[in-house]
Backbone as JSON, one array per atom type, in Angstrom:
{
  "sequence": "XXXXXXXXXXXXXXXXXXXXXXXXXXXXXXXXXXXXXXXXXXXXXXXXXXXXXXXXXXXXXXXXXXXXXXXXXXXXXXXXXXXXXXXXXXXXXXXXXXXXXXXXXXXXXXXXXXXXXXXXXXXXXXXXXXXXXXXXXXXXXXXXXXXXX",
  "N": [[43.01, 94.52, 69.06], [43.97, 97.1, 67.0], [42.41, 99.43, 64.66], [44.29, 100.14, 62.76], [46.13, 98.0, 62.92], [44.43, 95.92, 62.06], [43.85, 96.75, 59.4], [46.45, 96.68, 58.32], [47.08, 93.96, 58.51], [45.05, 92.75, 56.89], [45.59, 93.95, 54.42], [47.92, 92.69, 53.77], [47.46, 90.42, 52.34], [47.6, 89.39, 49.15], [46.57, 87.69, 47.23], [43.46, 86.33, 46.3], [41.25, 84.04, 48.02], [39.63, 81.18, 47.04], [36.46, 79.86, 47.53], [34.8, 76.9, 47.13], [31.74, 75.66, 46.75], [28.24, 75.15, 46.92], [27.78, 77.65, 45.92], [30.17, 79.47, 44.17], [32.69, 81.32, 45.54], [34.87, 84.01, 45.69], [37.13, 85.3, 47.87], [38.79, 87.81, 49.73], [40.22, 87.84, 52.91], [38.19, 89.81, 54.17], [36.36, 90.15, 56.07], [35.5, 90.24, 59.56], [38.42, 90.03, 61.45], [39.6, 87.49, 63.44], [41.15, 86.43, 66.48], [43.0, 83.73, 67.67], [44.39, 81.45, 69.98], [46.39, 78.9, 68.99], [47.65, 75.65, 68.95], [50.26, 74.12, 67.25], [51.16, 70.94, 66.23], [53.88, 69.21, 65.33], [54.95, 66.51, 63.13], [57.29, 65.55, 64.14], [56.92, 65.71, 66.78], [57.42, 68.05, 68.05], [56.03, 70.98, 69.49], [54.28, 74.01, 69.22], [52.81, 77.01, 70.32], [50.93, 79.69, 69.23], [49.5, 82.96, 68.79], [47.16, 83.32, 66.46], [45.9, 85.28, 63.77], [43.07, 85.75, 61.79], [40.52, 84.69, 59.45], [37.79, 82.89, 60.59], [37.17, 79.55, 59.53], [34.51, 78.74, 59.39], [33.18, 81.21, 59.0], [34.07, 81.85, 56.42], [32.96, 79.74, 54.94], [30.24, 80.17, 55.26], [29.67, 82.1, 53.41], [29.48, 80.75, 51.06], [27.36, 78.96, 50.78], [27.29, 76.14, 51.87], [26.8, 72.72, 51.21], [24.59, 70.64, 53.13], [25.35, 68.0, 53.45], [28.1, 67.94, 53.5], [31.19, 66.53, 54.32], [33.92, 66.78, 54.41], [36.67, 69.04, 53.82], [38.59, 70.18, 51.13], [41.63, 71.6, 51.28], [43.7, 73.71, 49.66], [46.92, 74.73, 48.52], [48.82, 77.4, 46.92], [50.86, 76.14, 45.55], [49.86, 73.69, 44.9], [49.79, 71.75, 46.88], [47.7, 69.74, 48.82], [45.24, 68.98, 51.24], [42.83, 66.82, 52.73], [40.46, 67.5, 54.91], [38.6, 66.59, 57.73], [35.4, 67.93, 58.2], [34.56, 68.85, 60.73], [36.98, 69.17, 62.11], [38.13, 71.12, 60.5], [36.38, 73.27, 60.87], [37.1, 74.14, 63.35], [39.16, 75.76, 62.88], [41.18, 78.47, 61.46], [41.66, 80.58, 58.61], [44.5, 81.85, 58.6], [46.13, 85.01, 58.53], [47.99, 86.33, 59.85], [50.4, 86.07, 62.48], [50.83, 86.22, 65.86], [50.26, 88.94, 65.71], [51.74, 89.87, 63.56], [51.8, 90.26, 60.09], [51.7, 87.36, 58.05], [52.91, 87.5, 55.55], [54.98, 89.27, 55.97], [56.71, 87.93, 57.58], [57.2, 85.39, 56.67], [57.4, 83.05, 53.89], [54.95, 82.95, 52.77], [51.48, 83.98, 52.55], [49.15, 83.27, 53.82], [47.61, 80.82, 56.01], [46.15, 77.76, 56.73], [45.1, 76.86, 59.84], [44.51, 74.8, 62.67], [43.58, 73.56, 65.83], [42.76, 70.99, 65.74], [44.09, 69.61, 63.76], [47.11, 68.12, 62.55], [50.5, 69.41, 62.29], [51.7, 69.06, 59.55], [49.38, 69.15, 58.08], [48.48, 71.65, 58.09], [47.9, 73.99, 55.91], [49.93, 76.05, 53.94], [49.84, 79.24, 52.36], [47.12, 79.4, 51.32], [44.9, 78.88, 48.66], [42.52, 77.89, 47.83], [39.49, 76.48, 48.95], [37.52, 73.7, 49.08], [34.38, 72.1, 49.25], [33.51, 68.75, 50.15], [31.66, 65.73, 49.91], [32.02, 62.86, 51.26], [31.47, 59.39, 50.9], [30.55, 56.81, 53.29], [33.35, 54.94, 54.3], [34.87, 55.81, 52.16], [38.07, 56.87, 51.21], [39.65, 59.64, 52.47], [42.28, 60.35, 51.97], [42.73, 59.84, 49.3], [42.13, 62.11, 47.93], [44.13, 63.83, 48.38], [47.15, 65.71, 47.85], [50.27, 65.59, 48.51], [53.5, 66.82, 49.61]],
  "CA": [[43.62, 94.84, 67.79], [43.56, 98.43, 66.56], [42.0, 99.51, 63.26], [45.52, 100.17, 61.96], [46.62, 96.62, 62.86], [43.5, 95.18, 61.22], [44.08, 97.14, 58.0], [47.78, 96.21, 57.92], [47.0, 92.51, 58.34], [44.21, 92.44, 55.73], [46.27, 94.39, 53.19], [49.07, 91.84, 53.49], [47.04, 89.3, 51.5], [47.46, 89.89, 47.78], [45.85, 86.73, 46.4], [42.17, 85.93, 46.87], [41.03, 82.64, 48.36], [38.39, 80.75, 46.38], [35.66, 78.89, 48.26], [34.0, 76.18, 46.15], [30.64, 74.91, 47.36], [27.1, 75.35, 46.03], [28.09, 78.91, 45.26], [31.61, 79.72, 44.12], [32.94, 82.64, 46.11], [36.26, 84.4, 45.82], [37.18, 86.27, 48.96], [39.96, 88.19, 50.52], [39.69, 87.93, 54.28], [37.78, 91.19, 54.42], [35.43, 90.14, 57.19], [36.15, 90.47, 60.84], [39.59, 89.21, 61.77], [39.54, 86.93, 64.79], [42.43, 86.01, 67.04], [42.88, 82.51, 68.46], [45.61, 80.75, 70.34], [46.33, 77.56, 68.38], [48.86, 74.86, 69.08], [50.64, 73.31, 66.09], [51.93, 69.77, 66.64], [54.62, 68.69, 64.17], [55.14, 65.07, 63.13], [58.47, 65.26, 64.97], [56.52, 65.79, 68.18], [57.58, 69.43, 68.51], [54.78, 71.72, 69.64], [54.39, 75.44, 69.5], [51.53, 77.7, 70.43], [50.99, 81.09, 68.85], [48.21, 83.63, 68.6], [46.96, 83.48, 65.01], [44.82, 86.18, 63.39], [42.55, 85.43, 60.47], [39.08, 84.54, 59.32], [37.36, 81.53, 60.91], [36.73, 78.76, 58.38], [33.05, 78.8, 59.37], [32.77, 82.48, 58.38], [34.32, 81.75, 54.97], [32.02, 78.79, 54.34], [28.9, 80.74, 55.26], [29.53, 82.92, 52.2], [29.43, 79.91, 49.86], [26.23, 78.03, 50.84], [27.86, 74.8, 51.96], [25.79, 71.67, 51.28], [24.45, 70.03, 54.45], [26.0, 66.69, 53.47], [29.56, 68.11, 53.46], [31.91, 65.78, 55.35], [35.33, 67.14, 54.38], [37.1, 70.19, 53.03], [39.9, 70.13, 50.48], [42.31, 72.87, 51.47], [44.78, 73.65, 48.67], [47.85, 75.86, 48.49], [49.15, 77.91, 45.58], [51.78, 75.22, 44.88], [49.17, 72.45, 44.62], [49.7, 70.92, 48.08], [46.28, 69.68, 49.17], [44.84, 68.04, 52.28], [41.4, 66.59, 52.88], [40.27, 67.64, 56.34], [37.26, 66.37, 58.27], [34.78, 69.25, 58.32], [34.56, 69.3, 62.12], [38.34, 69.64, 62.42], [38.33, 72.36, 59.75], [35.58, 74.35, 61.46], [37.8, 74.61, 64.54], [40.33, 76.51, 62.45], [41.21, 79.79, 60.83], [42.6, 80.88, 57.54], [45.27, 82.9, 59.27], [46.95, 85.9, 57.7], [48.99, 86.92, 60.75], [50.75, 85.28, 63.66], [51.29, 87.1, 66.93], [50.09, 90.32, 65.28], [52.61, 90.2, 62.42], [51.32, 89.61, 58.87], [52.53, 86.25, 57.61], [53.7, 87.92, 54.39], [56.15, 90.01, 56.44], [57.58, 87.07, 58.39], [57.35, 84.06, 56.07], [57.34, 83.04, 52.42], [53.55, 82.72, 52.41], [50.6, 85.04, 53.03], [48.03, 82.73, 54.6], [47.84, 79.45, 56.46], [45.06, 77.09, 57.42], [45.55, 76.33, 61.12], [43.45, 74.29, 63.53], [44.04, 72.67, 66.91], [42.3, 69.63, 65.45], [44.88, 69.02, 62.68], [48.56, 68.08, 62.83], [51.3, 70.41, 61.59], [51.8, 68.93, 58.1], [48.07, 69.34, 57.47], [48.2, 73.08, 58.11], [48.29, 74.38, 54.56], [50.48, 77.4, 53.79], [49.47, 79.95, 51.13], [45.83, 78.85, 50.9], [44.3, 79.55, 47.5], [41.22, 77.32, 47.51], [38.86, 75.55, 49.89], [36.42, 73.07, 48.36], [33.6, 71.17, 50.05], [33.38, 67.38, 49.64], [30.76, 64.84, 50.63], [32.55, 61.52, 51.06], [30.59, 58.31, 51.37], [31.19, 56.0, 54.34], [34.38, 54.05, 53.79], [35.69, 56.47, 51.14], [39.34, 57.3, 51.8], [39.95, 61.05, 52.2], [43.66, 60.47, 51.46], [42.7, 59.74, 47.83], [41.96, 63.47, 47.39], [45.26, 64.67, 48.8], [48.38, 65.84, 47.05], [51.23, 66.02, 49.53], [54.9, 66.86, 49.22]],
  "C": [[43.08, 96.21, 67.35], [43.11, 98.38, 65.11], [43.21, 99.49, 62.35], [46.08, 98.76, 61.81], [45.75, 95.77, 61.94], [43.77, 95.47, 59.75], [45.42, 96.61, 57.49], [47.75, 94.7, 57.66], [46.2, 92.15, 57.1], [44.91, 92.82, 54.43], [47.46, 93.52, 52.84], [48.73, 90.69, 52.56], [46.78, 89.82, 50.09], [46.64, 88.97, 46.9], [44.53, 86.35, 47.06], [42.15, 84.43, 47.17], [39.67, 82.27, 47.79], [37.73, 79.67, 47.23], [34.75, 78.23, 47.24], [33.01, 75.32, 46.9], [29.46, 75.03, 46.41], [27.24, 76.65, 45.26], [29.6, 79.07, 45.28], [31.83, 81.15, 44.58], [34.44, 82.87, 46.15], [36.33, 85.52, 46.85], [38.61, 86.61, 49.33], [39.44, 88.19, 51.94], [39.36, 89.37, 54.63], [36.75, 91.28, 55.53], [36.18, 90.4, 58.47], [37.31, 89.5, 61.06], [39.45, 88.77, 63.23], [40.93, 86.49, 65.21], [42.2, 84.79, 67.91], [44.26, 81.97, 68.78], [45.47, 79.32, 69.85], [47.68, 76.9, 68.52], [49.06, 74.03, 67.81], [51.52, 72.17, 66.61], [52.56, 69.18, 65.38], [54.7, 67.17, 64.26], [56.33, 64.66, 63.98], [58.12, 65.23, 66.45], [56.7, 67.18, 68.77], [56.21, 70.11, 68.53], [55.09, 73.19, 69.81], [53.01, 76.07, 69.44], [51.75, 79.17, 70.12], [49.57, 81.64, 68.81], [48.12, 83.96, 67.11], [45.79, 84.42, 64.78], [44.38, 85.83, 61.97], [41.04, 85.32, 60.5], [38.72, 83.1, 59.67], [36.84, 80.82, 59.66], [35.2, 78.81, 58.27], [32.56, 80.07, 58.69], [32.97, 82.45, 56.87], [33.27, 80.86, 54.3], [30.59, 79.33, 54.3], [28.64, 81.59, 54.02], [29.25, 82.07, 50.95], [28.28, 78.91, 49.85], [26.71, 76.58, 50.8], [26.74, 73.77, 52.05], [25.78, 70.99, 52.65], [25.18, 68.71, 54.55], [27.53, 66.76, 53.42], [30.2, 67.37, 54.63], [33.36, 66.22, 55.48], [35.53, 68.43, 53.6], [38.45, 69.87, 52.42], [40.5, 71.52, 50.63], [43.58, 72.8, 50.63], [45.62, 74.92, 48.69], [48.11, 76.29, 47.05], [50.1, 76.98, 44.83], [51.17, 73.85, 44.62], [49.1, 71.47, 45.79], [48.25, 70.93, 48.53], [46.04, 68.62, 50.23], [43.32, 67.97, 52.31], [41.12, 66.49, 54.37], [38.81, 67.38, 56.7], [36.65, 67.74, 58.57], [34.76, 69.75, 59.77], [35.92, 69.82, 62.55], [38.59, 70.98, 61.74], [37.58, 73.52, 60.39], [36.19, 74.89, 62.74], [38.94, 75.56, 64.18], [40.07, 77.89, 61.88], [41.98, 79.7, 59.52], [43.33, 82.12, 58.05], [46.04, 83.72, 58.25], [47.97, 86.65, 58.55], [49.22, 85.96, 61.91], [51.37, 86.22, 64.67], [51.28, 88.57, 66.5], [50.93, 90.76, 64.1], [52.07, 89.51, 61.18], [52.27, 88.5, 58.43], [53.43, 86.66, 56.44], [54.97, 88.66, 54.8], [57.16, 89.1, 57.14], [57.87, 85.71, 57.76], [57.29, 84.18, 54.55], [55.93, 82.73, 51.93], [52.7, 83.77, 53.09], [49.48, 84.54, 53.93], [48.36, 81.3, 55.01], [46.58, 78.94, 57.15], [45.63, 76.48, 58.68], [44.34, 75.91, 61.94], [44.07, 73.42, 64.6], [43.74, 71.22, 66.58], [43.04, 68.98, 64.28], [46.36, 69.08, 63.04], [49.28, 69.05, 61.9], [51.38, 70.26, 60.08], [50.48, 69.15, 57.37], [47.62, 70.79, 57.58], [48.77, 73.65, 56.82], [48.74, 75.83, 54.53], [50.08, 77.95, 52.43], [48.18, 79.38, 50.53], [45.31, 79.62, 49.69], [42.88, 79.08, 47.25], [40.77, 76.39, 48.64], [37.62, 75.02, 49.18], [35.7, 72.08, 49.27], [33.54, 69.81, 49.34], [32.41, 66.61, 50.52], [31.23, 63.42, 50.34], [31.57, 60.5, 51.61], [31.31, 57.51, 52.45], [32.19, 55.02, 53.71], [35.26, 54.66, 52.71], [36.92, 57.08, 51.81], [39.64, 58.76, 51.47], [41.36, 61.26, 51.65], [43.71, 60.44, 49.92], [42.58, 61.14, 47.18], [43.17, 64.36, 47.67], [46.39, 64.65, 47.79], [49.4, 66.44, 48.0], [52.64, 66.07, 48.95], [55.21, 67.86, 48.16]]
}
């Protein structure tokens, strides 16, 4: 990725993403942009693999001092859609701001997307505005924290 491509991708994100943990951090993906090939599996069974560019979830969380007991992340979109993702599945992902080298804002109706090989298509949140850490107790239902549809 050239410096020009990096700058074009980063500048495509107009809204900051808020990370809520021990420290509240508001970030634009201004750190190093990483590229990963990630397969999205839809509930219909359709699959597609693309090269996504963005900031690894781990890099975002390192800025917010995540509590050691964190078990899940609430990933929320600008329209209120929210999923509760197991932290291990989330750490395998990116907050992507480009797909196949094209800023999402130029090709879709959203600027960012949480993507991970470890989550199914409907759980990949478009237009991420907030990521919050959660420590669920054993037996606590993560679905209770979600707002889908």
